[in-house]
PDB file of N, CA and C in Angstrom:
ATOM      1  N   ASP A   1      20.838 105.778 218.087  1.00 75.00           N
ATOM      2  CA  ASP A   1      20.557 107.226 217.862  1.00 75.00           C
ATOM      3  C   ASP A   1      19.528 107.670 216.909  1.00 75.00           C
ATOM      4  N   ASP A   2      19.741 106.644 216.093  1.00 88.00           N
ATOM      5  CA  ASP A   2      18.917 107.036 214.693  1.00 88.00           C
ATOM      6  C   ASP A   2      17.547 106.187 214.849  1.00 88.00           C
ATOM      7  N   GLY A   3      17.323 105.302 216.177  1.00 88.00           N
ATOM      8  CA  GLY A   3      16.032 104.379 215.962  1.00 88.00           C
ATOM      9  C   GLY A   3      16.291 103.420 215.234  1.00 88.00           C
ATOM     10  N   THR A   4      17.523 102.970 215.004  1.00 92.00           N
ATOM     11  CA  THR A   4      17.523 101.647 214.369  1.00 92.00           C
ATOM     12  C   THR A   4      18.176 100.656 215.092  1.00 92.00           C
ATOM     13  N   LEU A   5      18.234  99.423 214.964  1.00 90.00           N
ATOM     14  CA  LEU A   5      18.985  98.210 215.531  1.00 90.00           C
ATOM     15  C   LEU A   5      19.818  97.217 214.699  1.00 90.00           C
ATOM     16  N   VAL A   6      21.232  97.179 214.985  1.00 93.00           N
ATOM     17  CA  VAL A   6      21.847  96.799 214.144  1.00 93.00           C
ATOM     18  C   VAL A   6      22.443  95.235 214.742  1.00 93.00           C
ATOM     19  N   CYS A   7      22.298  94.251 213.923  1.00 91.00           N
ATOM     20  CA  CYS A   7      22.715  92.827 214.343  1.00 91.00           C
ATOM     21  C   CYS A   7      24.341  92.883 214.510  1.00 91.00           C
ATOM     22  N   ARG A   8      24.906  92.633 215.726  1.00 92.00           N
ATOM     23  CA  ARG A   8      26.274  92.709 215.859  1.00 92.00           C
ATOM     24  C   ARG A   8      26.974  91.322 214.999  1.00 92.00           C
ATOM     25  N   PHE A   9      26.327  90.289 214.753  1.00 94.00           N
ATOM     26  CA  PHE A   9      26.909  89.203 214.003  1.00 94.00           C
ATOM     27  C   PHE A   9      27.174  89.478 212.693  1.00 94.00           C
ATOM     28  N   HIS A  10      25.823  89.826 211.973  1.00 90.00           N
ATOM     29  CA  HIS A  10      25.714  89.993 210.342  1.00 90.00           C
ATOM     30  C   HIS A  10      25.827  91.622 209.975  1.00 90.00           C
ATOM     31  N   GLY A  11      25.541  92.467 211.032  1.00 93.00           N
ATOM     32  CA  GLY A  11      25.636  93.981 210.453  1.00 93.00           C
ATOM     33  C   GLY A  11      24.684  94.314 209.721  1.00 93.00           C
ATOM     34  N   TRP A  12      23.275  93.816 209.645  1.00 94.00           N
ATOM     35  CA  TRP A  12      22.195  94.010 209.018  1.00 94.00           C
ATOM     36  C   TRP A  12      21.452  95.016 210.141  1.00 94.00           C
ATOM     37  N   ARG A  13      21.213  96.129 209.616  1.00 94.00           N
ATOM     38  CA  ARG A  13      20.212  97.062 210.105  1.00 94.00           C
ATOM     39  C   ARG A  13      18.922  97.285 209.985  1.00 94.00           C
ATOM     40  N   PHE A  14      18.129  97.230 211.005  1.00 94.00           N
ATOM     41  CA  PHE A  14      16.562  97.491 211.192  1.00 94.00           C
ATOM     42  C   PHE A  14      16.268  98.653 211.765  1.00 94.00           C
ATOM     43  N   GLU A  15      14.854  99.125 210.968  1.00 93.00           N
ATOM     44  CA  GLU A  15      14.147 100.099 211.772  1.00 93.00           C
ATOM     45  C   GLU A  15      13.578  99.845 212.833  1.00 93.00           C
ATOM     46  N   GLY A  16      13.723 100.330 214.025  1.00 87.00           N
ATOM     47  CA  GLY A  16      13.175  99.927 215.305  1.00 87.00           C
ATOM     48  C   GLY A  16      12.021  99.725 215.537  1.00 87.00           C
ATOM     49  N   ALA A  17      11.098 100.744 214.915  1.00 85.00           N
ATOM     50  CA  ALA A  17       9.766 100.733 215.280  1.00 85.00           C
ATOM     51  C   ALA A  17       8.864  99.467 214.314  1.00 85.00           C
ATOM     52  N   THR A  18       9.627  99.322 212.821  1.00 89.00           N
ATOM     53  CA  THR A  18       8.351  98.283 212.163  1.00 89.00           C
ATOM     54  C   THR A  18       9.540  97.052 211.920  1.00 89.00           C
ATOM     55  N   GLY A  19      10.771  97.080 212.209  1.00 90.00           N
ATOM     56  CA  GLY A  19      11.482  95.824 212.116  1.00 90.00           C
ATOM     57  C   GLY A  19      12.076  95.619 210.543  1.00 90.00           C
ATOM     58  N   ALA A  20      11.694  96.493 209.810  1.00 93.00           N
ATOM     59  CA  ALA A  20      12.000  96.606 208.391  1.00 93.00           C
ATOM     60  C   ALA A  20      13.520  96.733 208.323  1.00 93.00           C
ATOM     61  N   CYS A  21      13.944  95.960 207.365  1.00 95.00           N
ATOM     62  CA  CYS A  21      15.554  95.622 207.124  1.00 95.00           C
ATOM     63  C   CYS A  21      15.954  96.992 206.475  1.00 95.00           C
ATOM     64  N   VAL A  22      16.727  98.055 206.833  1.00 94.00           N
ATOM     65  CA  VAL A  22      17.096  99.225 206.094  1.00 94.00           C
ATOM     66  C   VAL A  22      18.822  99.160 205.686  1.00 94.00           C
ATOM     67  N   GLU A  23      19.648  98.106 205.886  1.00 94.00           N
ATOM     68  CA  GLU A  23      20.953  98.264 205.542  1.00 94.00           C
ATOM     69  C   GLU A  23      21.379  96.759 205.569  1.00 94.00           C
ATOM     70  N   LEU A  24      22.091  96.290 204.507  1.00 94.00           N
ATOM     71  CA  LEU A  24      22.847  95.238 204.446  1.00 94.00           C
ATOM     72  C   LEU A  24      24.133  95.111 203.731  1.00 94.00           C
ATOM     73  N   PRO A  25      25.017  95.235 204.822  1.00 93.00           N
ATOM     74  CA  PRO A  25      26.414  95.563 204.345  1.00 93.00           C
ATOM     75  C   PRO A  25      27.147  94.660 203.327  1.00 93.00           C
ATOM     76  N   ASN A  26      26.743  93.197 203.455  1.00 92.00           N
ATOM     77  CA  ASN A  26      27.208  92.160 202.996  1.00 92.00           C
ATOM     78  C   ASN A  26      26.668  91.876 201.661  1.00 92.00           C
ATOM     79  N   ALA A  27      25.695  92.771 200.952  1.00 93.00           N
ATOM     80  CA  ALA A  27      24.843  92.587 199.778  1.00 93.00           C
ATOM     81  C   ALA A  27      26.229  92.686 198.916  1.00 93.00           C
ATOM     82  N   PRO A  28      25.918  92.077 197.590  1.00 92.00           N
ATOM     83  CA  PRO A  28      27.022  92.275 196.750  1.00 92.00           C
ATOM     84  C   PRO A  28      26.823  93.565 195.791  1.00 92.00           C
ATOM     85  N   ASN A  29      25.747  94.407 195.881  1.00 94.00           N
ATOM     86  CA  ASN A  29      25.659  95.745 195.394  1.00 94.00           C
ATOM     87  C   ASN A  29      24.369  96.474 196.033  1.00 94.00           C
ATOM     88  N   PRO A  30      24.388  97.925 195.685  1.00 92.00           N
ATOM     89  CA  PRO A  30      23.140  98.227 196.216  1.00 92.00           C
ATOM     90  C   PRO A  30      21.964  97.836 195.641  1.00 92.00           C
ATOM     91  N   ASP A  31      21.767  97.541 194.167  1.00 94.00           N
ATOM     92  CA  ASP A  31      20.401  96.843 193.823  1.00 94.00           C
ATOM     93  C   ASP A  31      20.139  95.512 194.631  1.00 94.00           C
ATOM     94  N   ALA A  32      21.058  94.748 194.925  1.00 94.00           N
ATOM     95  CA  ALA A  32      20.914  93.741 195.624  1.00 94.00           C
ATOM     96  C   ALA A  32      20.242  93.790 197.176  1.00 94.00           C
ATOM     97  N   ALA A  33      21.194  94.928 197.748  1.00 93.00           N
ATOM     98  CA  ALA A  33      20.564  95.300 199.033  1.00 93.00           C
ATOM     99  C   ALA A  33      19.355  95.762 198.895  1.00 93.00           C
ATOM    100  N   ALA A  34      18.777  96.535 198.206  1.00 93.00           N
ATOM    101  CA  ALA A  34      17.491  97.468 198.376  1.00 93.00           C
ATOM    102  C   ALA A  34      16.368  96.179 197.921  1.00 93.00           C
ATOM    103  N   ARG A  35      16.950  95.066 196.810  1.00 94.00           N
ATOM    104  CA  ARG A  35      15.792  94.166 196.859  1.00 94.00           C
ATOM    105  C   ARG A  35      15.516  93.357 198.055  1.00 94.00           C
ATOM    106  N   LEU A  36      16.672  92.997 198.634  1.00 93.00           N
ATOM    107  CA  LEU A  36      16.806  92.093 199.753  1.00 93.00           C
ATOM    108  C   LEU A  36      16.020  92.699 200.978  1.00 93.00           C
ATOM    109  N   CYS A  37      16.428  93.969 200.964  1.00 93.00           N
ATOM    110  CA  CYS A  37      15.772  94.897 202.276  1.00 93.00           C
ATOM    111  C   CYS A  37      14.194  94.770 202.104  1.00 93.00           C
ATOM    112  N   GLY A  38      14.051  94.763 200.966  1.00 92.00           N
ATOM    113  CA  GLY A  38      12.203  94.763 200.553  1.00 92.00           C
ATOM    114  C   GLY A  38      11.593  93.620 200.551  1.00 92.00           C
ATOM    115  N   SER A  39      12.222  92.441 200.807  1.00 92.00           N
ATOM    116  CA  SER A  39      11.767  91.190 201.096  1.00 92.00           C
ATOM    117  C   SER A  39      11.322  91.027 202.670  1.00 92.00           C
ATOM    118  N   ALA A  40      10.047  90.278 202.775  1.00 90.00           N
ATOM    119  CA  ALA A  40       9.546  90.209 203.854  1.00 90.00           C
ATOM    120  C   ALA A  40      10.379  88.879 204.676  1.00 90.00           C
ATOM    121  N   ARG A  41      11.248  88.460 203.960  1.00 91.00           N
ATOM    122  CA  ARG A  41      12.204  87.370 204.897  1.00 91.00           C
ATOM    123  C   ARG A  41      13.240  88.107 205.559  1.00 91.00           C
ATOM    124  N   THR A  42      13.637  89.473 205.047  1.00 91.00           N
ATOM    125  CA  THR A  42      14.531  90.080 205.833  1.00 91.00           C
ATOM    126  C   THR A  42      14.322  90.924 207.075  1.00 91.00           C
ATOM    127  N   CYS A  43      12.790  90.938 207.325  1.00 89.00           N
ATOM    128  CA  CYS A  43      12.232  91.632 208.372  1.00 89.00           C
ATOM    129  C   CYS A  43      12.352  91.229 209.722  1.00 89.00           C
ATOM    130  N   GLY A  44      12.711  92.156 210.599  1.00 87.00           N
ATOM    131  CA  GLY A  44      12.797  91.306 212.155  1.00 87.00           C
ATOM    132  C   GLY A  44      11.518  91.646 212.553  1.00 87.00           C
ATOM    133  N   ARG A  45      11.057  90.680 213.755  1.00 84.00           N
ATOM    134  CA  ARG A  45       9.911  90.860 214.449  1.00 84.00           C
ATOM    135  C   ARG A  45       9.927  92.005 215.610  1.00 84.00           C
ATOM    136  N   VAL A  46       9.145  92.700 215.666  1.00 84.00           N
ATOM    137  CA  VAL A  46       8.953  93.544 216.717  1.00 84.00           C
ATOM    138  C   VAL A  46       8.040  93.198 217.738  1.00 84.00           C
ATOM    139  N   PHE A  47       8.381  93.592 218.896  1.00 84.00           N
ATOM    140  CA  PHE A  47       7.726  93.406 220.428  1.00 84.00           C
ATOM    141  C   PHE A  47       7.711  94.897 221.000  1.00 84.00           C
ATOM    142  N   PRO A  48       6.419  94.717 221.919  1.00 81.00           N
ATOM    143  CA  PRO A  48       6.410  96.171 222.625  1.00 81.00           C
ATOM    144  C   PRO A  48       7.251  96.162 223.860  1.00 81.00           C
ATOM    145  N   VAL A  49       8.223  97.215 223.924  1.00 80.00           N
ATOM    146  CA  VAL A  49       8.946  97.224 225.087  1.00 80.00           C
ATOM    147  C   VAL A  49       8.920  98.606 225.841  1.00 80.00           C
ATOM    148  N   ARG A  50       9.407  98.541 227.109  1.00 77.00           N
ATOM    149  CA  ARG A  50       9.397  99.661 227.649  1.00 77.00           C
ATOM    150  C   ARG A  50      10.753  99.557 228.967  1.00 77.00           C
ATOM    151  N   GLU A  51      11.340 100.852 229.053  1.00 79.00           N
ATOM    152  CA  GLU A  51      12.149 100.972 229.930  1.00 79.00           C
ATOM    153  C   GLU A  51      12.075 101.614 231.281  1.00 79.00           C
ATOM    154  N   GLU A  52      12.196 100.671 232.091  1.00 75.00           N
ATOM    155  CA  GLU A  52      11.998 101.239 233.771  1.00 75.00           C
ATOM    156  C   GLU A  52      13.151 100.837 234.547  1.00 75.00           C
ATOM    157  N   ALA A  53      13.481 101.672 235.475  1.00 71.00           N
ATOM    158  CA  ALA A  53      14.450 101.545 236.228  1.00 71.00           C
ATOM    159  C   ALA A  53      15.947 100.697 235.797  1.00 71.00           C
ATOM    160  N   GLY A  54      15.990 101.312 234.488  1.00 76.00           N
ATOM    161  CA  GLY A  54      17.443 100.838 233.886  1.00 76.00           C
ATOM    162  C   GLY A  54      17.251  99.650 233.262  1.00 76.00           C
ATOM    163  N   LEU A  55      16.000  98.823 233.400  1.00 78.00           N
ATOM    164  CA  LEU A  55      15.958  97.473 232.494  1.00 78.00           C
ATOM    165  C   LEU A  55      14.991  98.019 231.425  1.00 78.00           C
ATOM    166  N   VAL A  56      15.079  97.047 230.506  1.00 82.00           N
ATOM    167  CA  VAL A  56      14.252  96.621 229.383  1.00 82.00           C
ATOM    168  C   VAL A  56      13.066  95.742 229.432  1.00 82.00           C
ATOM    169  N   TRP A  57      12.236  96.056 229.596  1.00 80.00           N
ATOM    170  CA  TRP A  57      10.731  94.990 229.634  1.00 80.00           C
ATOM    171  C   TRP A  57      10.307  94.866 228.316  1.00 80.00           C
ATOM    172  N   ILE A  58      10.146  93.549 227.921  1.00 83.00           N
ATOM    173  CA  ILE A  58       9.788  93.185 226.821  1.00 83.00           C
ATOM    174  C   ILE A  58       8.507  92.245 226.721  1.00 83.00           C
ATOM    175  N   TRP A  59       7.631  92.815 226.071  1.00 79.00           N
ATOM    176  CA  TRP A  59       6.063  91.956 226.032  1.00 79.00           C
ATOM    177  C   TRP A  59       6.232  91.087 224.779  1.00 79.00           C
ATOM    178  N   PRO A  60       6.276  89.733 224.756  1.00 81.00           N
ATOM    179  CA  PRO A  60       6.201  88.917 223.558  1.00 81.00           C
ATOM    180  C   PRO A  60       4.986  88.641 222.885  1.00 81.00           C
ATOM    181  N   GLU A  61       4.059  89.641 223.133  1.00 71.00           N
ATOM    182  CA  GLU A  61       2.825  89.658 222.397  1.00 71.00           C
ATOM    183  C   GLU A  61       2.531  90.959 221.636  1.00 71.00           C
ATOM    184  N   SER A  62       2.127  90.617 220.504  1.00 61.00           N
ATOM    185  CA  SER A  62       1.658  91.697 219.416  1.00 61.00           C
ATOM    186  C   SER A  62       0.897  92.771 219.940  1.00 61.00           C
ATOM    187  N   GLY A  63       1.274  93.968 219.261  1.00 64.00           N
ATOM    188  CA  GLY A  63       0.524  95.201 219.556  1.00 64.00           C
ATOM    189  C   GLY A  63       0.959  96.297 220.599  1.00 64.00           C
ATOM    190  N   ALA A  64       0.761  97.374 220.374  1.00 62.00           N
ATOM    191  CA  ALA A  64       1.645  98.480 221.176  1.00 62.00           C
ATOM    192  C   ALA A  64       1.012  98.424 222.453  1.00 62.00           C
ATOM    193  N   ALA A  65      -0.246  98.085 222.489  1.00 65.00           N
ATOM    194  CA  ALA A  65      -1.180  98.460 223.816  1.00 65.00           C
ATOM    195  C   ALA A  65      -0.633  97.552 224.849  1.00 65.00           C
ATOM    196  N   ALA A  66       0.311  96.527 224.410  1.00 66.00           N
ATOM    197  CA  ALA A  66       0.542  95.299 225.443  1.00 66.00           C
ATOM    198  C   ALA A  66       1.606  95.956 226.773  1.00 66.00           C
ATOM    199  N   THR A  67       2.182  97.077 226.363  1.00 61.00           N
ATOM    200  CA  THR A  67       2.788  97.623 227.636  1.00 61.00           C
ATOM    201  C   THR A  67       1.944  98.606 228.495  1.00 61.00           C
ATOM    202  N   THR A  68       0.840  98.788 227.974  1.00 62.00           N
ATOM    203  CA  THR A  68      -0.044  99.499 229.015  1.00 62.00           C
ATOM    204  C   THR A  68      -1.083  98.400 229.847  1.00 62.00           C
ATOM    205  N   ARG A  69      -1.203  97.497 229.422  1.00 59.00           N
ATOM    206  CA  ARG A  69      -1.885  96.409 230.073  1.00 59.00           C
ATOM    207  C   ARG A  69      -1.263  95.897 231.289  1.00 59.00           C
ATOM    208  N   VAL A  70      -0.038  96.216 231.538  1.00 59.00           N
ATOM    209  CA  VAL A  70       0.781  95.381 232.606  1.00 59.00           C
ATOM    210  C   VAL A  70       1.652  96.627 232.992  1.00 59.00           C
ATOM    211  N   GLU A  71       1.562  96.610 234.727  1.00 65.00           N
ATOM    212  CA  GLU A  71       2.156  97.583 235.146  1.00 65.00           C
ATOM    213  C   GLU A  71       3.388  96.796 235.745  1.00 65.00           C
ATOM    214  N   VAL A  72       4.618  97.541 235.511  1.00 62.00           N
ATOM    215  CA  VAL A  72       5.784  96.941 236.104  1.00 62.00           C
ATOM    216  C   VAL A  72       5.883  97.463 237.256  1.00 62.00           C
ATOM    217  N   ALA A  73       6.257  96.123 238.278  1.00 65.00           N
ATOM    218  CA  ALA A  73       6.320  96.433 239.578  1.00 65.00           C
ATOM    219  C   ALA A  73       7.804  96.394 240.043  1.00 65.00           C
ATOM    220  N   LEU A  74       8.160  97.718 240.350  1.00 65.00           N
ATOM    221  CA  LEU A  74       9.380  98.312 240.689  1.00 65.00           C
ATOM    222  C   LEU A  74       9.968  97.878 242.188  1.00 65.00           C
ATOM    223  N   LEU A  75      10.938  97.147 242.178  1.00 67.00           N
ATOM    224  CA  LEU A  75      11.395  96.656 243.845  1.00 67.00           C
ATOM    225  C   LEU A  75      12.371  97.765 243.990  1.00 67.00           C
ATOM    226  N   PRO A  76      12.405  98.103 245.461  1.00 70.00           N
ATOM    227  CA  PRO A  76      13.736  99.009 245.918  1.00 70.00           C
ATOM    228  C   PRO A  76      14.904  98.134 245.968  1.00 70.00           C
ATOM    229  N   LEU A  77      15.800  98.918 245.507  1.00 70.00           N
ATOM    230  CA  LEU A  77      17.089  98.576 245.609  1.00 70.00           C
ATOM    231  C   LEU A  77      17.828  98.724 246.982  1.00 70.00           C
ATOM    232  N   VAL A  78      18.056  97.326 247.492  1.00 74.00           N
ATOM    233  CA  VAL A  78      18.765  96.931 248.808  1.00 74.00           C
ATOM    234  C   VAL A  78      19.901  96.639 248.516  1.00 74.00           C
ATOM    235  N   GLU A  79      21.087  97.010 249.362  1.00 73.00           N
ATOM    236  CA  GLU A  79      22.529  97.242 249.677  1.00 73.00           C
ATOM    237  C   GLU A  79      23.084  97.065 250.850  1.00 73.00           C
ATOM    238  N   GLY A  80      23.470  95.860 251.187  1.00 77.00           N
ATOM    239  CA  GLY A  80      23.810  95.711 252.698  1.00 77.00           C
ATOM    240  C   GLY A  80      22.704  95.992 253.847  1.00 77.00           C
ATOM    241  N   GLY A  81      21.549  95.791 253.393  1.00 74.00           N
ATOM    242  CA  GLY A  81      20.192  95.550 254.134  1.00 74.00           C
ATOM    243  C   GLY A  81      19.829  96.995 254.288  1.00 74.00           C
ATOM    244  N   GLU A  82      20.249  98.073 253.514  1.00 76.00           N
ATOM    245  CA  GLU A  82      19.743  99.160 253.353  1.00 76.00           C
ATOM    246  C   GLU A  82      19.079  99.498 252.176  1.00 76.00           C
ATOM    247  N   VAL A  83      17.697 100.434 252.213  1.00 75.00           N
ATOM    248  CA  VAL A  83      17.279 100.647 250.906  1.00 75.00           C
ATOM    249  C   VAL A  83      17.649 101.803 250.459  1.00 75.00           C
ATOM    250  N   LEU A  84      18.088 101.693 249.142  1.00 72.00           N
ATOM    251  CA  LEU A  84      18.756 102.661 248.340  1.00 72.00           C
ATOM    252  C   LEU A  84      17.832 103.580 247.658  1.00 72.00           C
ATOM    253  N   SER A  85      16.817 102.995 247.185  1.00 62.00           N
ATOM    254  CA  SER A  85      15.839 103.625 246.266  1.00 62.00           C
ATOM    255  C   SER A  85      14.286 103.216 246.425  1.00 62.00           C
TER     256      SER A  85
END
C-alpha cells in the first residue's frame, strides 16, 4: 500500500522504486538503523516490472525503458477446451 517491499525473513523494508532500505527492525537502536539504512550495502536491486493478466513480468536488465521495449504476449485462458478470455 505504501510502495515499499518487506523481506519476509528479515523484516527489512525497502522503498520499491529505488531499492533504498527504509527500515531495519532488528537494528540495536534508531541511530544504528539510520546509519545502516544509509549504506549502499543495504540497498536492494531494482528491476523494471509490469503487471499484466494477473502476472508480474520482470525485466532483469537496468532501466525503466526495458518494459516498453518488449510487448507481453498474452495467451487466452482455456479451460476444458473452451476459451474463457
